Coordinates of N, CA and C in Angstrom, one line a residue:
M1496 N 30.9 63.7 12.9 CA 29.9 63.2 13.9 C 29.8 61.7 13.9
D1497 N 29.7 61.2 12.7 CA 29.5 59.7 12.6 C 30.8 59.0 13.1
L1498 N 32.0 59.6 12.9 CA 33.2 58.9 13.4 C 33.2 59.1 14.9
L1499 N 32.7 60.2 15.5 CA 32.7 60.4 16.9 C 31.8 59.3 17.5
N1500 N 30.6 59.1 16.9 CA 29.7 58.1 17.4 C 30.3 56.7 17.4
K1501 N 31.1 56.4 16.3 CA 31.7 55.1 16.2 C 32.8 55.0 17.3
K1502 N 33.5 56.1 17.6 CA 34.5 56.1 18.6 C 33.9 55.8 20.0
L1503 N 32.8 56.5 20.2 CA 32.0 56.3 21.5 C 31.6 54.8 21.6
R1504 N 31.1 54.3 20.5 CA 30.6 52.9 20.5 C 31.8 51.9 20.9
I1505 N 32.9 52.2 20.3 CA 34.1 51.3 20.6 C 34.5 51.5 22.0
A1506 N 34.5 52.7 22.5 CA 34.9 53.0 23.9 C 33.9 52.2 24.9
V1507 N 32.6 52.3 24.6 CA 31.6 51.7 25.4 C 31.7 50.1 25.4
D1508 N 31.8 49.6 24.1 CA 32.0 48.2 23.9 C 33.2 47.6 24.6
S1509 N 34.3 48.4 24.4 CA 35.6 48.0 25.0 C 35.5 47.9 26.5
G1510 N 34.8 48.9 27.1 CA 34.6 48.9 28.5 C 33.8 47.7 29.0
M1511 N 32.8 47.3 28.2 CA 32.0 46.1 28.6 C 32.9 44.9 28.5
V1512 N 33.7 44.8 27.5 CA 34.6 43.6 27.3 C 35.6 43.5 28.5
L1513 N 36.1 44.7 28.9 CA 37.1 44.7 30.0 C 36.4 44.4 31.4
L1514 N 35.2 44.8 31.5 CA 34.5 44.5 32.8 C 34.1 43.0 32.9
L1515 N 33.9 42.4 31.8 CA 33.5 41.0 31.8 C 34.3 40.1 32.7
P1516 N 35.6 40.0 32.5 CA 36.4 39.1 33.4 C 36.4 39.5 34.8
L1517 N 36.3 40.8 35.1 CA 36.3 41.3 36.5 C 35.0 40.9 37.1
L1518 N 33.9 40.9 36.4 CA 32.6 40.5 36.9 C 32.5 39.0 37.1
M1519 N 33.1 38.2 36.2 CA 33.1 36.8 36.3 C 33.9 36.3 37.5
A1520 N 35.0 37.0 37.9 CA 35.8 36.6 39.0 C 35.4 37.3 40.3
Y1521 N 34.0 37.3 40.5 CA 33.4 38.1 41.6 C 33.9 37.6 43.0
S1522 N 34.2 36.3 43.2 CA 34.6 35.8 44.5 C 36.0 36.3 44.8
L1523 N 36.8 36.6 43.8 CA 38.1 37.0 44.0 C 38.3 38.5 44.1
V1524 N 37.4 39.3 43.4 CA 37.5 40.8 43.5 C 36.7 41.3 44.7
G1525 N 35.8 40.5 45.2 CA 35.0 40.9 46.4 C 33.6 41.3 46.0
E1526 N 32.7 41.0 46.9 CA 31.3 41.2 46.5 C 30.9 42.6 46.4
T1527 N 31.4 43.5 47.2 CA 31.1 44.9 47.1 C 31.5 45.5 45.8
A1528 N 32.8 45.2 45.4 CA 33.3 45.6 44.1 C 32.5 45.0 43.0
H1529 N 32.1 43.8 43.1 CA 31.3 43.1 42.1 C 30.0 43.8 41.9
E1530 N 29.3 44.3 42.9 CA 28.0 44.9 42.8 C 28.2 46.3 42.1
Y1531 N 29.2 47.0 42.4 CA 29.5 48.3 41.8 C 29.9 48.1 40.3
L1532 N 30.7 47.1 40.0 CA 31.1 46.8 38.6 C 29.8 46.4 37.8
G1533 N 28.9 45.7 38.5 CA 27.7 45.2 37.8 C 26.8 46.4 37.4
I1534 N 26.8 47.4 38.3 CA 26.0 48.7 38.0 C 26.7 49.4 36.8
G1535 N 28.0 49.4 36.8 CA 28.8 50.0 35.7 C 28.5 49.3 34.4
M1536 N 28.4 48.0 34.4 CA 28.1 47.2 33.2 C 26.7 47.5 32.7
S1537 N 25.8 47.6 33.6 CA 24.4 47.9 33.2 C 24.3 49.3 32.6
L1538 N 25.0 50.2 33.1 CA 25.0 51.6 32.6 C 25.7 51.6 31.2
L1539 N 26.7 50.9 31.0 CA 27.4 50.8 29.7 C 26.5 50.1 28.7
F1540 N 25.7 49.1 29.1 CA 24.8 48.4 28.2 C 23.7 49.4 27.8
V1541 N 23.2 50.2 28.7 CA 22.2 51.2 28.3 C 22.8 52.2 27.3
A1542 N 24.0 52.7 27.6 CA 24.7 53.6 26.7 C 24.9 52.9 25.3
H1543 N 25.2 51.7 25.3 CA 25.4 50.9 24.0 C 24.1 51.0 23.2
H1544 N 23.0 50.8 23.8 CA 21.7 50.8 23.0 C 21.3 52.2 22.7
I1545 N 21.7 53.2 23.5 CA 21.4 54.6 23.1 C 22.2 55.0 21.8
L1546 N 23.5 54.6 21.8 CA 24.3 54.8 20.7 C 23.9 54.0 19.4
N1547 N 23.2 52.9 19.7 CA 22.8 52.1 18.5 C 21.3 52.1 18.4
V1548 N 20.6 53.2 18.7 CA 19.2 53.3 18.7 C 18.6 53.0 17.3
A1549 N 19.4 53.3 16.2 CA 19.0 53.0 14.9 C 18.7 51.5 14.7
W1550 N 19.4 50.7 15.4 CA 19.1 49.2 15.3 C 17.7 48.9 15.7
W1551 N 17.2 49.5 16.7 CA 15.8 49.3 17.2 C 14.8 49.8 16.2
K1552 N 15.2 51.0 15.6 CA 14.3 51.6 14.6 C 14.1 50.8 13.3
H1553 N 15.1 50.0 13.0 CA 15.1 49.2 11.8 C 14.9 47.7 12.0
L1554 N 14.5 47.4 13.3 CA 14.4 46.0 13.6 C 13.4 45.2 12.8
L1555 N 12.3 45.9 12.5 CA 11.2 45.2 11.7 C 11.2 45.6 10.2
R1556 N 12.3 46.3 9.8 CA 12.4 46.7 8.4 C 13.5 45.9 7.7
G1557 N 13.4 45.9 6.4 CA 14.4 45.3 5.5 C 14.4 43.7 5.5
K1558 N 15.3 43.2 4.7 CA 15.3 41.7 4.5 C 16.1 41.1 5.6
Y1559 N 15.7 39.9 6.0 CA 16.4 39.2 7.1 C 17.2 38.1 6.4
T1560 N 18.5 38.3 6.3 CA 19.4 37.3 5.7 C 19.8 36.4 6.9
P1561 N 20.5 35.2 6.6 CA 20.9 34.3 7.7 C 21.8 35.0 8.7
L1562 N 22.7 35.9 8.2 CA 23.6 36.6 9.2 C 22.8 37.6 10.0
R1563 N 21.8 38.3 9.4 CA 21.0 39.2 10.2 C 20.1 38.5 11.2
I1564 N 19.6 37.3 10.9 CA 18.8 36.5 11.8 C 19.6 36.1 13.0
L1565 N 20.9 35.6 12.7 CA 21.8 35.2 13.8 C 22.1 36.4 14.7
G1566 N 22.5 37.5 14.1 CA 22.8 38.7 14.9 C 21.7 39.2 15.7
T1567 N 20.5 39.2 15.1 CA 19.3 39.7 15.8 C 19.0 38.8 17.0
A1568 N 19.0 37.5 16.8 CA 18.7 36.5 17.8 C 19.7 36.7 19.0
I1569 N 21.0 36.9 18.7 CA 22.0 37.1 19.8 C 21.8 38.4 20.5
D1570 N 21.5 39.5 19.7 CA 21.2 40.8 20.3 C 20.0 40.8 21.3
L1571 N 18.9 40.1 20.8 CA 17.7 40.1 21.7 C 18.0 39.2 22.9
A1572 N 18.7 38.1 22.7 CA 19.1 37.3 23.9 C 19.9 38.0 24.9
L1573 N 20.8 38.9 24.4 CA 21.6 39.7 25.3 C 20.8 40.8 26.0
V1574 N 19.7 41.3 25.4 CA 18.8 42.2 26.1 C 18.2 41.5 27.3
V1575 N 17.7 40.3 27.0 CA 17.1 39.5 28.1 C 18.1 39.2 29.2
I1576 N 19.3 38.8 28.8 CA 20.3 38.5 29.8 C 20.7 39.8 30.6
M1577 N 20.8 40.9 29.9 CA 21.2 42.1 30.6 C 20.1 42.8 31.4
L1578 N 18.9 42.3 31.3 CA 17.8 42.6 32.2 C 17.8 41.7 33.4
A1579 N 18.0 40.4 33.1 CA 18.0 39.4 34.1 C 19.2 39.6 35.2
L1580 N 20.3 40.0 34.7 CA 21.5 40.2 35.6 C 21.3 41.2 36.7
P1581 N 20.9 42.5 36.3 CA 20.7 43.5 37.4 C 19.5 43.2 38.3
I1582 N 18.5 42.6 37.7 CA 17.3 42.3 38.6 C 17.7 41.2 39.6
S1583 N 18.3 40.1 39.1 CA 18.7 39.0 40.0 C 19.8 39.5 40.9
G1584 N 20.6 40.4 40.4 CA 21.7 41.0 41.2 C 21.2 41.8 42.4
M1585 N 20.1 42.6 42.2 CA 19.5 43.4 43.2 C 18.9 42.5 44.3
I1586 N 18.3 41.4 43.9 CA 17.7 40.5 44.8 C 18.8 39.8 45.7
L1587 N 20.0 39.5 45.1 CA 21.1 38.9 45.8 C 22.0 39.9 46.6
S1588 N 21.8 41.2 46.3 CA 22.7 42.2 46.8 C 22.8 42.2 48.4
R1589 N 24.0 42.2 48.9 CA 24.2 42.3 50.3 C 24.7 43.7 50.7
Y1590 N 25.0 44.5 49.8 CA 25.6 45.8 50.1 C 24.8 47.0 49.5
V1591 N 25.0 47.2 48.2 CA 24.4 48.4 47.5 C 22.9 48.4 47.6
F1592 N 22.2 47.3 47.4 CA 20.7 47.3 47.3 C 20.1 46.4 48.5
R1593 N 20.9 46.3 49.6 CA 20.4 45.5 50.7 C 19.1 46.0 51.3
F1594 N 18.9 47.4 51.2 CA 17.8 48.0 51.8 C 16.5 47.6 51.1
L1595 N 16.5 47.0 49.9 CA 15.3 46.6 49.2 C 14.6 45.4 49.9
H1596 N 15.4 44.5 50.5 CA 14.9 43.3 51.2 C 14.0 42.5 50.3
L1597 N 14.5 42.2 49.1 CA 13.7 41.4 48.1 C 13.8 39.9 48.4
G1598 N 12.8 39.1 48.1 CA 12.8 37.7 48.3 C 13.1 37.0 47.0
G1599 N 13.2 35.6 47.1 CA 13.5 34.8 45.9 C 14.9 34.6 45.6
A1600 N 15.8 34.6 46.7 CA 17.2 34.5 46.5 C 17.6 33.3 45.8
A1601 N 17.0 32.1 46.1 CA 17.4 30.8 45.5 C 17.2 30.9 44.0
T1602 N 16.1 31.3 43.5 CA 15.8 31.4 42.1 C 16.7 32.5 41.4
A1603 N 16.9 33.6 42.1 CA 17.8 34.7 41.6 C 19.2 34.2 41.4
R1604 N 19.7 33.4 42.4 CA 21.1 32.8 42.3 C 21.2 32.0 41.0
T1605 N 20.2 31.2 40.7 CA 20.3 30.3 39.5 C 20.3 31.1 38.3
V1606 N 19.4 32.1 38.2 CA 19.2 33.0 37.1 C 20.5 33.8 36.9
H1607 N 21.1 34.3 37.9 CA 22.3 35.1 37.9 C 23.5 34.3 37.3
L1608 N 23.6 33.1 37.8 CA 24.7 32.2 37.3 C 24.5 31.9 35.8
L1609 N 23.3 31.5 35.4 CA 23.0 31.2 34.0 C 23.3 32.4 33.1
A1610 N 22.7 33.5 33.5 CA 22.8 34.7 32.7 C 24.3 35.2 32.6
S1611 N 25.0 35.0 33.7 CA 26.4 35.5 33.7 C 27.3 34.8 32.7
Y1612 N 27.2 33.5 32.7 CA 28.0 32.7 31.7 C 27.5 32.8 30.3
W1613 N 26.2 32.8 30.1 CA 25.7 33.1 28.7 C 26.0 34.5 28.3
G1614 N 26.0 35.4 29.2 CA 26.4 36.8 28.9 C 27.8 36.9 28.4
L1615 N 28.7 36.2 29.1 CA 30.1 36.1 28.7 C 30.3 35.6 27.3
V1616 N 29.6 34.5 27.0 CA 29.6 33.8 25.7 C 29.0 34.7 24.6
L1617 N 27.8 35.1 24.8 CA 27.1 35.8 23.7 C 27.6 37.3 23.5
M1618 N 28.1 37.9 24.5 CA 28.7 39.2 24.4 C 30.0 39.2 23.6
S1619 N 30.7 38.1 23.9 CA 32.0 37.9 23.2 C 31.7 37.6 21.7
F1620 N 30.8 36.7 21.5 CA 30.4 36.3 20.1 C 29.9 37.5 19.3
H1621 N 29.1 38.3 20.0 CA 28.6 39.5 19.4 C 29.7 40.4 18.9
A1622 N 30.7 40.6 19.8 CA 31.8 41.5 19.5 C 32.6 40.9 18.3
G1623 N 32.7 39.6 18.2 CA 33.4 38.9 17.1 C 32.7 39.1 15.8
M1624 N 31.4 39.1 15.8 CA 30.6 39.3 14.6 C 30.8 40.7 14.0
H1625 N 31.2 41.7 14.8 CA 31.5 43.0 14.3 C 33.0 43.3 14.2
G1626 N 33.8 42.2 14.2 CA 35.2 42.4 14.1 C 35.7 43.3 13.0
N1627 N 35.2 43.1 11.8 CA 35.7 43.8 10.6 C 35.4 45.3 10.8
R1628 N 34.2 45.6 11.3 CA 33.7 47.0 11.5 C 34.6 47.7 12.6
I1629 N 34.9 46.9 13.6 CA 35.8 47.5 14.7 C 37.2 47.8 14.2
M1630 N 37.7 46.9 13.4 CA 39.1 47.1 12.8 C 39.1 48.3 11.9
E1631 N 38.0 48.5 11.1 CA 37.9 49.6 10.2 C 37.9 50.9 10.9
V1632 N 37.2 51.0 12.0 CA 37.1 52.2 12.8 C 38.5 52.5 13.5
F1633 N 39.1 51.4 13.9 CA 40.4 51.5 14.6 C 41.4 52.0 13.7
R1634 N 41.4 51.6 12.4 CA 42.4 52.1 11.4 C 42.2 53.6 11.2
K1635 N 40.9 54.0 11.1 CA 40.6 55.4 10.9 C 41.1 56.3 12.1
I1636 N 40.8 55.7 13.3 CA 41.2 56.5 14.5 C 42.8 56.6 14.6
T1637 N 43.5 55.5 14.2 CA 44.9 55.5 14.3 C 45.6 56.0 13.0
T1638 N 44.7 56.4 12.0 CA 45.1 56.9 10.7 C 46.1 55.9 10.0
T1639 N 45.9 54.6 10.3 CA 46.7 53.5 9.7 C 45.9 53.0 8.5
Q1640 N 46.2 53.4 7.3 CA 45.5 53.0 6.1 C 46.2 51.9 5.3
Q1641 N 47.5 51.8 5.4 CA 48.2 50.8 4.7 C 48.3 49.5 5.6
T1642 N 48.1 48.4 4.9 CA 48.1 47.1 5.5 C 49.4 46.4 5.2
S1643 N 50.0 45.8 6.2 CA 51.2 45.0 6.1 C 50.9 43.5 6.2
K1644 N 51.3 42.7 5.2 CA 51.0 41.3 5.3 C 51.7 40.6 6.5
I1645 N 52.9 41.1 6.8 CA 53.6 40.5 8.0 C 52.8 40.8 9.3
R1646 N 52.4 42.1 9.4 CA 51.7 42.5 10.6 C 50.3 41.8 10.7
T1647 N 49.7 41.7 9.5 CA 48.3 41.1 9.5 C 48.4 39.6 9.9
W1648 N 49.4 38.9 9.3 CA 49.5 37.4 9.6 C 50.0 37.2 11.0
S1649 N 50.9 38.1 11.5 CA 51.4 37.9 12.9 C 50.3 38.1 13.9
L1650 N 49.4 39.1 13.6 CA 48.2 39.4 14.5 C 47.3 38.2 14.4
R1651 N 47.1 37.6 13.2 CA 46.2 36.5 13.1 C 46.7 35.3 13.9
M1652 N 48.0 35.0 13.8 CA 48.6 33.9 14.5 C 48.5 34.1 16.0
I1653 N 48.7 35.3 16.5 CA 48.6 35.6 17.9 C 47.1 35.3 18.4
I1654 N 46.2 35.8 17.6 CA 44.7 35.6 18.0 C 44.4 34.2 18.0
V1655 N 44.8 33.4 17.0 CA 44.5 32.0 17.0 C 45.1 31.3 18.2
L1656 N 46.4 31.6 18.5 CA 47.0 31.0 19.7 C 46.2 31.3 21.0
L1657 N 45.8 32.6 21.1 CA 45.0 33.0 22.3 C 43.6 32.3 22.3
A1658 N 43.0 32.0 21.1 CA 41.8 31.3 21.1 C 42.0 29.8 21.5
I1659 N 43.1 29.2 21.1 CA 43.4 27.9 21.5 C 43.6 27.8 23.0
C1660 N 44.3 28.8 23.6 CA 44.4 28.9 25.0 C 43.0 29.1 25.7
G1661 N 42.1 29.8 25.0 CA 40.8 30.0 25.5 C 40.0 28.7 25.5
L1662 N 40.2 27.9 24.5 CA 39.5 26.6 24.5 C 40.0 25.7 25.6
Y1663 N 41.3 25.7 25.8 CA 41.9 24.9 26.9 C 41.3 25.4 28.3
T1664 N 41.2 26.7 28.4 CA 40.7 27.3 29.7 C 39.2 26.9 29.8
Y1665 N 38.5 27.0 28.7 CA 37.0 26.6 28.7 C 36.8 25.2 29.3
I1666 N 37.7 24.3 28.8 CA 37.6 22.9 29.2 C 38.1 22.7 30.6
K1667 N 39.2 23.3 30.9 CA 39.8 23.2 32.3 C 38.9 23.7 33.4
N1668 N 38.2 24.8 33.1 CA 37.3 25.4 34.1 C 35.9 24.9 34.0
K1669 N 35.7 24.0 33.1 CA 34.3 23.3 32.9 C 33.2 24.4 32.8
I1670 N 33.4 25.3 31.9 CA 32.4 26.4 31.7 C 31.1 25.8 31.2
G1671 N 31.2 24.7 30.4 CA 30.0 24.1 29.9 C 29.0 23.7 31.0
L1672 N 29.5 23.3 32.1 CA 28.7 22.9 33.3 C 27.8 24.0 33.7
Y1673 N 28.3 25.2 33.7 CA 27.5 26.4 34.1 C 26.6 26.9 33.1
L1674 N 27.0 26.8 31.8 CA 26.1 27.2 30.7 C 24.8 26.4 30.6
F1675 N 24.9 25.1 31.0 CA 23.8 24.2 30.9 C 23.3 23.8 32.2
L1676 N 23.7 24.5 33.3 CA 23.2 24.3 34.6 C 23.4 22.8 35.1
R1677 N 24.5 22.2 34.7 CA 24.8 20.9 35.2 C 25.2 21.0 36.7
T1678 N 25.6 22.2 37.1 CA 25.9 22.4 38.5 C 25.6 23.9 38.8
Q1679 N 25.2 24.1 40.0 CA 24.8 25.5 40.4 C 25.9 26.1 41.4
F1680 N 27.0 25.4 41.5 CA 28.1 25.9 42.4 C 29.3 26.1 41.6
V1681 N 29.8 27.3 41.6 CA 31.0 27.6 40.8 C 32.2 27.3 41.6
F1682 N 33.1 26.5 41.1 CA 34.4 26.2 41.8 C 35.3 27.4 41.6
V1683 N 35.8 27.8 42.8 CA 36.8 29.0 42.8 C 38.1 28.5 43.4
D1684 N 39.2 28.7 42.7 CA 40.5 28.3 43.3 C 41.1 29.6 43.9
F1685 N 40.9 29.7 45.3 CA 41.3 30.9 46.0 C 42.9 30.9 46.1
S1686 N 43.5 29.8 45.8 CA 45.0 29.8 45.9 C 45.6 30.5 44.6
Q1687 N 44.7 30.6 43.6 CA 45.2 31.2 42.3 C 45.1 32.8 42.4
P1688 N 46.2 33.4 42.0 CA 46.2 34.9 42.0 C 45.0 35.5 41.2
V1689 N 44.5 36.6 41.6 CA 43.3 37.2 40.9 C 43.6 37.4 39.4
V1690 N 44.8 37.9 39.1 CA 45.2 38.2 37.8 C 45.1 37.0 36.8
W1691 N 45.4 35.8 37.3 CA 45.3 34.6 36.5 C 43.8 34.2 36.3
S1692 N 43.0 34.5 37.2 CA 41.5 34.2 37.0 C 41.0 35.2 36.0
L1693 N 41.4 36.4 36.0 CA 41.0 37.4 35.0 C 41.5 37.0 33.6
I1694 N 42.7 36.5 33.5 CA 43.3 36.1 32.3 C 42.5 34.9 31.7
D1695 N 42.1 34.0 32.6 CA 41.3 32.8 32.2 C 40.0 33.2 31.5
Y1696 N 39.3 34.1 32.2 CA 38.0 34.6 31.6 C 38.2 35.4 30.3
L1697 N 39.3 36.2 30.3 CA 39.6 36.9 29.1 C 39.9 36.0 27.9
L1698 N 40.6 34.9 28.2 CA 40.9 34.0 27.1 C 39.7 33.3 26.6
V1699 N 38.7 32.9 27.5 CA 37.5 32.3 27.1 C 36.7 33.3 26.2
S1700 N 36.7 34.6 26.6 CA 36.1 35.7 25.9 C 36.7 35.8 24.5
I1701 N 38.0 35.7 24.4 CA 38.7 35.8 23.1 C 38.3 34.6 22.2
L1702 N 38.1 33.4 22.8 CA 37.7 32.2 22.1 C 36.4 32.5 21.4
F1703 N 35.4 33.0 22.1 CA 34.1 33.2 21.5 C 34.1 34.5 20.6
I1704 N 35.0 35.4 20.8 CA 35.1 36.5 19.8 C 35.6 36.0 18.5
V1705 N 36.6 35.1 18.5 CA 37.1 34.4 17.3 C 36.0 33.6 16.6
L1706 N 35.2 32.8 17.4 CA 34.2 32.0 16.9 C 33.1 32.9 16.2
G1707 N 32.8 34.0 16.8 CA 31.8 35.0 16.2 C 32.3 35.5 14.9
Y1708 N 33.6 35.8 14.9 CA 34.2 36.4 13.6 C 34.2 35.3 12.5
V1709 N 34.7 34.1 12.9 CA 34.7 33.0 11.9 C 33.4 32.7 11.4
C1710 N 32.4 32.6 12.3 CA 31.0 32.2 11.9 C 30.5 33.3 10.9
T1711 N 30.7 34.6 11.2 CA 30.3 35.6 10.3 C 30.9 35.5 9.0
Y1712 N 32.2 35.3 9.0 CA 33.0 35.1 7.7 C 32.4 34.0 6.9
L1713 N 32.2 32.9 7.5 CA 31.7 31.7 6.7 C 30.3 31.9 6.2
I1714 N 29.4 32.6 6.9 CA 28.1 32.9 6.4 C 28.1 33.9 5.3
C1715 N 29.0 34.9 5.4 CA 29.2 35.8 4.3 C 29.8 35.2 3.0
L1716 N 30.7 34.3 3.3 CA 31.4 33.5 2.2 C 30.3 32.7 1.4
K1717 N 29.5 32.0 2.2 CA 28.4 31.2 1.6 C 27.4 32.0 0.8
H1718 N 27.1 33.2 1.3 CA 26.2 34.1 0.7 C 26.8 34.6 -0.7
I1719 N 28.1 34.9 -0.7 CA 28.7 35.4 -1.9 C 28.8 34.3 -2.9
H1720 N 29.1 33.1 -2.4 CA 29.2 31.9 -3.3 C 27.8 31.6 -4.0
K1721 N 26.8 31.7 -3.2 CA 25.4 31.5 -3.7 C 25.0 32.6 -4.7
Y1722 N 25.4 33.8 -4.4 CA 25.0 34.9 -5.3 C 25.8 34.8 -6.6
N1723 N 27.0 34.4 -6.6 CA 27.8 34.3 -7.8 C 27.4 33.1 -8.7
H1724 N 26.6 32.2 -8.1 CA 26.1 31.0 -8.8 C 24.6 31.1 -9.1

């Protein structure tokens, strides 16, 4: 049962990660599709928290280590973001929720932009923080118990190269401008094929997944070093 729960968690989380680039490239996939994908993302987020209800039960229990403080802060920020996105999305909706006739479109547009890009960053970082746990479950699912040094290092090199490409994409697409609201207008290159836009956002996501994994590793390493001394 526990393994089934873990499989469901990975399926839900993988679905959210795959939806991220599709949602970010909304101008290219179309507004109607964007709204339905947004509903899908919101449902997956609710499913994620149902499957992880134990996290809420233990939120105020136990010792808060530096890693737990970081993880909890990111998780709570994501809850705020994932509430802000559908609410602002319904206000901006031109298709699915247009019958609501809600006001405040200007504010909603700013909130939606800010929450979208921080959602991309923090959701990816969150996934990276649980990298070891995900790989452990993946090995159980695929019944791959033996590790190969060649396979391990090859995979690491590929991930590092993808993260470097993600950093280049982050700079090229000026993602920082949107994260800190230096501009409220997203530049969209309509001459670029949709698939390349999706790859761009996927690479940025991989960059922050790697940063989340590395950050977790360094905090754990520091904790072990402190404990041994």
